[in-house]
């Protein structure tokens, strides 16, 4: 019996040690410890032994079972480690190799332009601010000096949410990024220098209008801010954005309820091979709305307009992208047509062209 046990132990341990794979380990476990297993069989014999015999054989058989169980676990662990090492070795990528296929995805021109704008304005000390796309009437209109009966409300083709229980129409899809001006002035202490890019919504659709489009808002609130600061900022921004020094601006008196005085900004273009190219002054294209923040707007946000002044501007991001990259149908921006995206999209590995700094 003793020699049998010793023999069994050394046979089993040798086989476990030699097991080539996890399947072999499992087969050996069943062979030794399964229902019909050799060790299970030995354990069953304990019941038929005399107490003296059992006292002698019990510890031996249990010891054998423990040794075999431990050896199985150990072999399993080491096989698993070997398998992992092999996988890691097989899946190693040499990151220093050049990419031999172009990544399939591309960056949408709107995202690219938003990144470029953030880069340019970050260089000028502007932070990026955001606000909700579902706005309330106060932030979208009232605080911006567009009271209930104001005709500008009708001009915005607003998407309203169903009226509240009390009959008031509180919520709407923001029609411009200007409410972020309000949210920022209410929340932060001046001096303030922010841009707010984002989606806006109007019930309008043709070749130059889509129900959802993108705007970027700019706001500066400080002491002693003048129209001169506004003009310099816009000029610096447009030169950096279009990557040209021959950008000519024309500030045309205009009207926005939230600015006084207000100006629409035109940028000069030249005609090259029958196509309009930004730069020069053969003709003018409107690119921005702007002005000095209306004292009523500053006061609505709880600031003293005698102490704080500022300027604001707003423009369409999609329109800027069209002008810079020569696209002519706004609707194509939102069609998700892969051919268009491949043609106009940017490589995912591209960083904004201006990350070297304004004018770089
Ligand atoms: N919110 C205006 C619009 O959607 C654009 C605009 C004009 C924004 C003048 C401004 C501004 O901040 O000063 O048409």
GROMACS .gro file of C-alpha atoms and ligand atoms in nm:
model
  374
    1UNK     CA    1   0.000   0.000   0.000
    2UNK     CA    2   0.273   0.243   0.100
    3UNK     CA    3   0.479   0.171  -0.209
    4UNK     CA    4   0.161   0.192  -0.423
    5UNK     CA    5   0.088   0.537  -0.279
    6UNK     CA    6   0.445   0.652  -0.334
    7UNK     CA    7   0.434   0.520  -0.688
    8UNK     CA    8   0.099   0.689  -0.756
    9UNK     CA    9   0.228   1.016  -0.610
   10UNK     CA   10   0.543   1.022  -0.820
   11UNK     CA   11   0.356   0.915  -1.136
   12UNK     CA   12   0.092   1.184  -1.091
   13UNK     CA   13   0.338   1.460  -1.003
   14UNK     CA   14   0.557   1.371  -1.300
   15UNK     CA   15   0.259   1.374  -1.540
   16UNK     CA   16   0.136   1.706  -1.399
   17UNK     CA   17   0.480   1.851  -1.436
   18UNK     CA   18   0.493   1.735  -1.796
   19UNK     CA   19   0.139   1.845  -1.887
   20UNK     CA   20   0.171   2.042  -2.209
   21UNK     CA   21  -0.148   2.245  -2.188
   22UNK     CA   22  -0.448   2.343  -1.975
   23UNK     CA   23  -0.650   2.059  -2.130
   24UNK     CA   24  -0.392   1.807  -2.017
   25UNK     CA   25  -0.395   1.953  -1.666
   26UNK     CA   26  -0.773   1.920  -1.655
   27UNK     CA   27  -0.757   1.561  -1.781
   28UNK     CA   28  -0.509   1.476  -1.503
   29UNK     CA   29  -0.733   1.640  -1.244
   30UNK     CA   30  -1.025   1.425  -1.354
   31UNK     CA   31  -0.799   1.120  -1.364
   32UNK     CA   32  -0.681   1.176  -1.003
   33UNK     CA   33  -0.959   1.366  -0.826
   34UNK     CA   34  -1.270   1.321  -1.040
   35UNK     CA   35  -1.560   1.099  -0.937
   36UNK     CA   36  -1.388   0.791  -1.075
   37UNK     CA   37  -1.041   0.925  -0.998
   38UNK     CA   38  -0.756   0.726  -0.849
   39UNK     CA   39  -0.729   0.935  -0.532
   40UNK     CA   40  -1.108   0.954  -0.493
   41UNK     CA   41  -1.107   0.576  -0.506
   42UNK     CA   42  -0.844   0.561  -0.232
   43UNK     CA   43  -1.042   0.802  -0.014
   44UNK     CA   44  -1.343   0.573  -0.047
   45UNK     CA   45  -1.142   0.280   0.093
   46UNK     CA   46  -1.097   0.467   0.426
   47UNK     CA   47  -1.455   0.380   0.528
   48UNK     CA   48  -1.384   0.006   0.518
   49UNK     CA   49  -1.063   0.020   0.727
   50UNK     CA   50  -1.013  -0.060   1.089
   51UNK     CA   51  -0.962   0.248   1.309
   52UNK     CA   52  -0.588   0.175   1.344
   53UNK     CA   53  -0.541   0.127   0.974
   54UNK     CA   54  -0.740   0.443   0.900
   55UNK     CA   55  -0.527   0.640   1.145
   56UNK     CA   56  -0.218   0.538   0.953
   57UNK     CA   57  -0.352   0.554   0.595
   58UNK     CA   58  -0.583   0.857   0.635
   59UNK     CA   59  -0.310   1.121   0.662
   60UNK     CA   60  -0.117   0.959   0.376
   61UNK     CA   61  -0.409   0.958   0.136
   62UNK     CA   62  -0.518   1.310   0.234
   63UNK     CA   63  -0.157   1.424   0.205
   64UNK     CA   64  -0.144   1.277  -0.145
   65UNK     CA   65  -0.466   1.453  -0.239
   66UNK     CA   66  -0.332   1.785  -0.114
   67UNK     CA   67   0.001   1.744  -0.291
   68UNK     CA   68  -0.170   1.658  -0.621
   69UNK     CA   69  -0.421   1.948  -0.584
   70UNK     CA   70  -0.137   2.191  -0.519
   71UNK     CA   71   0.068   2.059  -0.812
   72UNK     CA   72  -0.232   2.091  -1.046
   73UNK     CA   73  -0.290   2.452  -0.941
   74UNK     CA   74   0.074   2.538  -0.977
   75UNK     CA   75   0.100   2.383  -1.324
   76UNK     CA   76  -0.218   2.564  -1.429
   77UNK     CA   77  -0.080   2.899  -1.315
   78UNK     CA   78   0.251   2.852  -1.487
   79UNK     CA   79   0.085   2.741  -1.813
   80UNK     CA   80  -0.140   3.047  -1.800
   81UNK     CA   81   0.161   3.271  -1.744
   82UNK     CA   82   0.339   3.110  -2.039
   83UNK     CA   83   0.030   3.163  -2.258
   84UNK     CA   84   0.012   3.531  -2.155
   85UNK     CA   85   0.384   3.581  -2.223
   86UNK     CA   86   0.343   3.423  -2.565
   87UNK     CA   87   0.044   3.647  -2.642
   88UNK     CA   88   0.223   3.960  -2.528
   89UNK     CA   89   0.522   3.870  -2.741
   90UNK     CA   90   0.301   3.797  -3.043
   91UNK     CA   91   0.096   4.116  -3.006
   92UNK     CA   92   0.387   4.353  -2.964
   93UNK     CA   93   0.361   4.660  -3.185
   94UNK     CA   94   0.662   4.857  -3.288
   95UNK     CA   95   0.535   5.209  -3.230
   96UNK     CA   96   0.836   5.354  -3.407
   97UNK     CA   97   0.736   5.202  -3.742
   98UNK     CA   98   0.585   5.447  -3.991
   99UNK     CA   99   0.207   5.415  -4.044
  100UNK     CA  100   0.157   5.223  -4.367
  101UNK     CA  101  -0.218   5.282  -4.402
  102UNK     CA  102  -0.410   5.606  -4.357
  103UNK     CA  103  -0.653   5.593  -4.060
  104UNK     CA  104  -1.010   5.549  -4.186
  105UNK     CA  105  -1.177   5.824  -3.981
  106UNK     CA  106  -1.147   6.196  -4.039
  107UNK     CA  107  -1.210   6.514  -3.843
  108UNK     CA  108  -1.522   6.705  -3.951
  109UNK     CA  109  -1.444   7.056  -4.081
  110UNK     CA  110  -1.666   7.207  -3.809
  111UNK     CA  111  -1.461   7.035  -3.537
  112UNK     CA  112  -1.139   7.140  -3.707
  113UNK     CA  113  -1.250   7.504  -3.728
  114UNK     CA  114  -1.369   7.504  -3.365
  115UNK     CA  115  -1.027   7.374  -3.261
  116UNK     CA  116  -0.857   7.642  -3.467
  117UNK     CA  117  -1.074   7.912  -3.309
  118UNK     CA  118  -1.002   7.786  -2.959
  119UNK     CA  119  -0.628   7.789  -3.038
  120UNK     CA  120  -0.633   8.144  -3.172
  121UNK     CA  121  -0.835   8.285  -2.884
  122UNK     CA  122  -0.641   8.090  -2.622
  123UNK     CA  123  -0.334   8.271  -2.752
  124UNK     CA  124  -0.515   8.601  -2.691
  125UNK     CA  125  -0.603   8.500  -2.334
  126UNK     CA  126  -0.964   8.387  -2.389
  127UNK     CA  127  -1.109   8.087  -2.205
  128UNK     CA  128  -1.373   7.856  -2.359
  129UNK     CA  129  -1.719   7.882  -2.195
  130UNK     CA  130  -2.025   7.665  -2.257
  131UNK     CA  131  -2.398   7.678  -2.190
  132UNK     CA  132  -2.701   7.451  -2.238
  133UNK     CA  133  -2.861   7.398  -2.580
  134UNK     CA  134  -3.204   7.386  -2.413
  135UNK     CA  135  -3.223   7.742  -2.287
  136UNK     CA  136  -3.482   7.948  -2.109
  137UNK     CA  137  -3.643   8.260  -2.243
  138UNK     CA  138  -3.462   8.488  -2.000
  139UNK     CA  139  -3.108   8.387  -2.100
  140UNK     CA  140  -3.181   8.358  -2.473
  141UNK     CA  141  -3.381   8.681  -2.506
  142UNK     CA  142  -3.485   8.894  -2.208
  143UNK     CA  143  -3.143   8.941  -2.044
  144UNK     CA  144  -3.001   9.020  -2.388
  145UNK     CA  145  -3.236   9.320  -2.408
  146UNK     CA  146  -3.487   9.140  -2.629
  147UNK     CA  147  -3.810   9.180  -2.431
  148UNK     CA  148  -4.126   8.982  -2.504
  149UNK     CA  149  -4.275   9.212  -2.766
  150UNK     CA  150  -3.944   9.275  -2.943
  151UNK     CA  151  -3.951   9.207  -3.320
  152UNK     CA  152  -3.610   9.036  -3.299
  153UNK     CA  153  -3.785   8.742  -3.133
  154UNK     CA  154  -3.987   8.677  -3.446
  155UNK     CA  155  -3.670   8.702  -3.656
  156UNK     CA  156  -3.508   8.413  -3.473
  157UNK     CA  157  -3.749   8.139  -3.594
  158UNK     CA  158  -3.732   7.983  -3.252
  159UNK     CA  159  -3.806   7.617  -3.174
  160UNK     CA  160  -4.014   7.636  -2.856
  161UNK     CA  161  -4.088   7.353  -2.614
  162UNK     CA  162  -4.454   7.293  -2.523
  163UNK     CA  163  -4.588   7.551  -2.275
  164UNK     CA  164  -4.553   7.491  -1.901
  165UNK     CA  165  -4.858   7.411  -1.685
  166UNK     CA  166  -4.903   7.783  -1.612
  167UNK     CA  167  -4.923   7.862  -1.985
  168UNK     CA  168  -4.580   8.028  -2.013
  169UNK     CA  169  -4.335   7.920  -2.278
  170UNK     CA  170  -4.021   7.882  -2.071
  171UNK     CA  171  -3.792   7.655  -2.269
  172UNK     CA  172  -3.655   7.672  -2.620
  173UNK     CA  173  -3.360   7.552  -2.826
  174UNK     CA  174  -3.111   7.836  -2.807
  175UNK     CA  175  -3.119   8.042  -3.125
  176UNK     CA  176  -2.766   8.179  -3.076
  177UNK     CA  177  -2.464   8.140  -2.848
  178UNK     CA  178  -2.523   8.486  -2.697
  179UNK     CA  179  -2.698   8.343  -2.383
  180UNK     CA  180  -2.354   8.210  -2.281
  181UNK     CA  181  -2.255   8.578  -2.238
  182UNK     CA  182  -2.531   8.610  -1.978
  183UNK     CA  183  -2.447   8.284  -1.802
  184UNK     CA  184  -2.081   8.385  -1.779
  185UNK     CA  185  -2.146   8.738  -1.649
  186UNK     CA  186  -2.391   8.606  -1.388
  187UNK     CA  187  -2.147   8.337  -1.271
  188UNK     CA  188  -1.799   8.492  -1.300
  189UNK     CA  189  -1.650   8.812  -1.171
  190UNK     CA  190  -1.500   9.047  -1.433
  191UNK     CA  191  -1.255   9.085  -1.596
  192UNK     CA  192  -1.402   8.830  -1.838
  193UNK     CA  193  -1.254   8.707  -2.163
  194UNK     CA  194  -1.435   8.410  -2.314
  195UNK     CA  195  -1.535   8.248  -2.637
  196UNK     CA  196  -1.837   8.016  -2.652
  197UNK     CA  197  -1.857   7.781  -2.949
  198UNK     CA  198  -2.157   7.552  -2.987
  199UNK     CA  199  -2.472   7.433  -3.161
  200UNK     CA  200  -2.768   7.664  -3.217
  201UNK     CA  201  -3.112   7.601  -3.368
  202UNK     CA  202  -3.353   7.788  -3.593
  203UNK     CA  203  -3.651   7.669  -3.791
  204UNK     CA  204  -3.500   7.745  -4.130
  205UNK     CA  205  -3.365   7.531  -4.414
  206UNK     CA  206  -3.218   7.605  -4.758
  207UNK     CA  207  -2.872   7.605  -4.922
  208UNK     CA  208  -2.736   7.853  -4.668
  209UNK     CA  209  -2.952   7.766  -4.364
  210UNK     CA  210  -2.987   7.442  -4.167
  211UNK     CA  211  -3.212   7.396  -3.859
  212UNK     CA  212  -2.901   7.323  -3.652
  213UNK     CA  213  -2.579   7.511  -3.711
  214UNK     CA  214  -2.276   7.630  -3.516
  215UNK     CA  215  -2.186   7.969  -3.378
  216UNK     CA  216  -1.906   8.112  -3.176
  217UNK     CA  217  -1.955   8.397  -2.936
  218UNK     CA  218  -1.689   8.622  -2.791
  219UNK     CA  219  -1.717   8.840  -2.482
  220UNK     CA  220  -1.478   9.075  -2.307
  221UNK     CA  221  -1.581   9.263  -1.992
  222UNK     CA  222  -1.328   9.484  -1.818
  223UNK     CA  223  -1.266   9.847  -1.730
  224UNK     CA  224  -1.203  10.104  -2.004
  225UNK     CA  225  -1.283   9.873  -2.297
  226UNK     CA  226  -1.341  10.058  -2.628
  227UNK     CA  227  -1.434   9.990  -2.991
  228UNK     CA  228  -1.059  10.002  -3.063
  229UNK     CA  229  -1.007   9.685  -2.857
  230UNK     CA  230  -1.288   9.518  -3.049
  231UNK     CA  231  -1.146   9.610  -3.388
  232UNK     CA  232  -0.793   9.497  -3.299
  233UNK     CA  233  -0.916   9.168  -3.159
  234UNK     CA  234  -1.128   9.087  -3.465
  235UNK     CA  235  -0.852   9.185  -3.704
  236UNK     CA  236  -0.594   8.973  -3.521
  237UNK     CA  237  -0.836   8.682  -3.507
  238UNK     CA  238  -0.932   8.695  -3.876
  239UNK     CA  239  -0.569   8.728  -3.991
  240UNK     CA  240  -0.473   8.425  -3.785
  241UNK     CA  241  -0.778   8.226  -3.894
  242UNK     CA  242  -0.743   8.288  -4.267
  243UNK     CA  243  -0.364   8.272  -4.236
  244UNK     CA  244  -0.318   8.590  -4.438
  245UNK     CA  245  -0.182   8.934  -4.354
  246UNK     CA  246  -0.377   9.119  -4.624
  247UNK     CA  247  -0.712   9.088  -4.444
  248UNK     CA  248  -0.910   9.411  -4.466
  249UNK     CA  249  -1.203   9.471  -4.232
  250UNK     CA  250  -1.496   9.703  -4.276
  251UNK     CA  251  -1.710   9.782  -3.972
  252UNK     CA  252  -2.059   9.874  -4.086
  253UNK     CA  253  -2.300  10.039  -3.839
  254UNK     CA  254  -2.578   9.796  -3.760
  255UNK     CA  255  -2.828   9.703  -3.494
  256UNK     CA  256  -2.833   9.425  -3.236
  257UNK     CA  257  -3.045   9.463  -2.923
  258UNK     CA  258  -2.761   9.349  -2.695
  259UNK     CA  259  -2.492   9.587  -2.824
  260UNK     CA  260  -2.472   9.965  -2.853
  261UNK     CA  261  -2.318  10.074  -3.082
  262UNK     CA  262  -2.337   9.766  -3.304
  263UNK     CA  263  -2.134   9.684  -3.611
  264UNK     CA  264  -2.145   9.421  -3.875
  265UNK     CA  265  -1.798   9.319  -3.984
  266UNK     CA  266  -1.724   9.263  -4.351
  267UNK     CA  267  -1.403   9.111  -4.474
  268UNK     CA  268  -1.259   9.197  -4.814
  269UNK     CA  269  -1.212   8.936  -5.086
  270UNK     CA  270  -1.036   8.917  -5.423
  271UNK     CA  271  -1.144   8.717  -5.725
  272UNK     CA  272  -0.886   8.458  -5.828
  273UNK     CA  273  -0.966   8.235  -6.129
  274UNK     CA  274  -1.332   8.327  -6.097
  275UNK     CA  275  -1.342   8.226  -5.729
  276UNK     CA  276  -1.371   8.452  -5.426
  277UNK     CA  277  -1.065   8.436  -5.203
  278UNK     CA  278  -1.049   8.611  -4.865
  279UNK     CA  279  -0.794   8.895  -4.869
  280UNK     CA  280  -0.774   9.224  -5.056
  281UNK     CA  281  -1.075   9.449  -5.110
  282UNK     CA  282  -1.237   9.379  -5.450
  283UNK     CA  283  -1.561   9.297  -5.275
  284UNK     CA  284  -1.699   9.254  -4.923
  285UNK     CA  285  -1.841   8.960  -4.738
  286UNK     CA  286  -2.020   8.982  -4.406
  287UNK     CA  287  -1.856   8.757  -4.147
  288UNK     CA  288  -1.942   8.879  -3.797
  289UNK     CA  289  -2.188   9.065  -3.578
  290UNK     CA  290  -2.038   9.268  -3.298
  291UNK     CA  291  -2.059   9.572  -3.077
  292UNK     CA  292  -2.010   9.722  -2.733
  293UNK     CA  293  -2.213   9.527  -2.477
  294UNK     CA  294  -2.534   9.721  -2.402
  295UNK     CA  295  -2.540   9.871  -2.048
  296UNK     CA  296  -2.881   9.708  -1.995
  297UNK     CA  297  -2.726   9.364  -2.059
  298UNK     CA  298  -2.445   9.432  -1.811
  299UNK     CA  299  -2.701   9.549  -1.554
  300UNK     CA  300  -2.927   9.245  -1.614
  301UNK     CA  301  -2.635   9.027  -1.503
  302UNK     CA  302  -2.598   9.219  -1.176
  303UNK     CA  303  -2.292   9.425  -1.277
  304UNK     CA  304  -2.263   9.803  -1.265
  305UNK     CA  305  -2.241   9.935  -1.625
  306UNK     CA  306  -2.067  10.248  -1.501
  307UNK     CA  307  -1.783  10.035  -1.373
  308UNK     CA  308  -1.768   9.761  -1.638
  309UNK     CA  309  -1.773   9.784  -2.016
  310UNK     CA  310  -1.702   9.537  -2.287
  311UNK     CA  311  -1.744   9.414  -2.637
  312UNK     CA  312  -1.906   9.107  -2.787
  313UNK     CA  313  -1.912   8.936  -3.122
  314UNK     CA  314  -2.078   8.637  -3.279
  315UNK     CA  315  -2.039   8.446  -3.601
  316UNK     CA  316  -2.127   8.120  -3.774
  317UNK     CA  317  -1.861   7.850  -3.746
  318UNK     CA  318  -1.996   7.664  -4.049
  319UNK     CA  319  -1.977   7.982  -4.252
  320UNK     CA  320  -1.617   8.041  -4.145
  321UNK     CA  321  -1.533   7.684  -4.248
  322UNK     CA  322  -1.699   7.735  -4.588
  323UNK     CA  323  -1.503   8.055  -4.647
  324UNK     CA  324  -1.170   7.912  -4.540
  325UNK     CA  325  -1.194   7.572  -4.707
  326UNK     CA  326  -1.400   7.662  -5.014
  327UNK     CA  327  -1.721   7.464  -4.957
  328UNK     CA  328  -2.041   7.597  -5.106
  329UNK     CA  329  -2.341   7.405  -4.972
  330UNK     CA  330  -2.404   7.425  -4.599
  331UNK     CA  331  -2.639   7.125  -4.604
  332UNK     CA  332  -2.349   6.896  -4.699
  333UNK     CA  333  -2.202   6.961  -4.353
  334UNK     CA  334  -2.478   6.757  -4.194
  335UNK     CA  335  -2.547   6.490  -4.459
  336UNK     CA  336  -2.286   6.248  -4.325
  337UNK     CA  337  -2.183   6.165  -4.683
  338UNK     CA  338  -1.853   5.976  -4.655
  339UNK     CA  339  -1.731   6.099  -4.995
  340UNK     CA  340  -1.772   6.460  -4.880
  341UNK     CA  341  -1.603   6.384  -4.548
  342UNK     CA  342  -1.310   6.212  -4.721
  343UNK     CA  343  -1.272   6.509  -4.950
  344UNK     CA  344  -1.306   6.787  -4.692
  345UNK     CA  345  -1.231   6.606  -4.366
  346UNK     CA  346  -0.903   6.641  -4.183
  347UNK     CA  347  -0.667   6.365  -4.083
  348UNK     CA  348  -0.718   6.253  -3.725
  349UNK     CA  349  -0.345   6.304  -3.680
  350UNK     CA  350  -0.370   6.671  -3.783
  351UNK     CA  351  -0.338   6.926  -3.510
  352UNK     CA  352  -0.491   7.270  -3.572
  353UNK     CA  353  -0.268   7.453  -3.815
  354UNK     CA  354  -0.232   7.734  -3.566
  355UNK     CA  355  -0.109   7.542  -3.265
  356UNK     CA  356   0.226   7.710  -3.316
  357UNK     CA  357   0.063   8.036  -3.207
  358UNK     CA  358  -0.111   8.328  -3.373
  359UNK     CA  359   0.059   8.411  -3.700
  360UNK     CA  360   0.291   8.109  -3.684
  361LIG     N1  361  -2.638   8.659  -3.170
  361LIG     C1  362  -2.628   8.718  -3.302
  361LIG     C2  363  -2.698   8.628  -3.402
  361LIG     O1  364  -2.718   8.514  -3.376
  361LIG     C3  365  -2.485   8.736  -3.343
  361LIG     C4  366  -2.417   8.842  -3.263
  361LIG     C5  367  -2.419   8.974  -3.306
  361LIG     C6  368  -2.353   8.812  -3.146
  361LIG     C7  369  -2.358   9.073  -3.235
  361LIG     C8  370  -2.292   8.912  -3.072
  361LIG     C9  371  -2.295   9.044  -3.119
  361LIG     O2  372  -2.228   8.887  -2.957
  361LIG     O3  373  -2.231   9.140  -3.047
  361LIG     O4  374  -2.730   8.672  -3.509
   0.00000   0.00000   0.00000
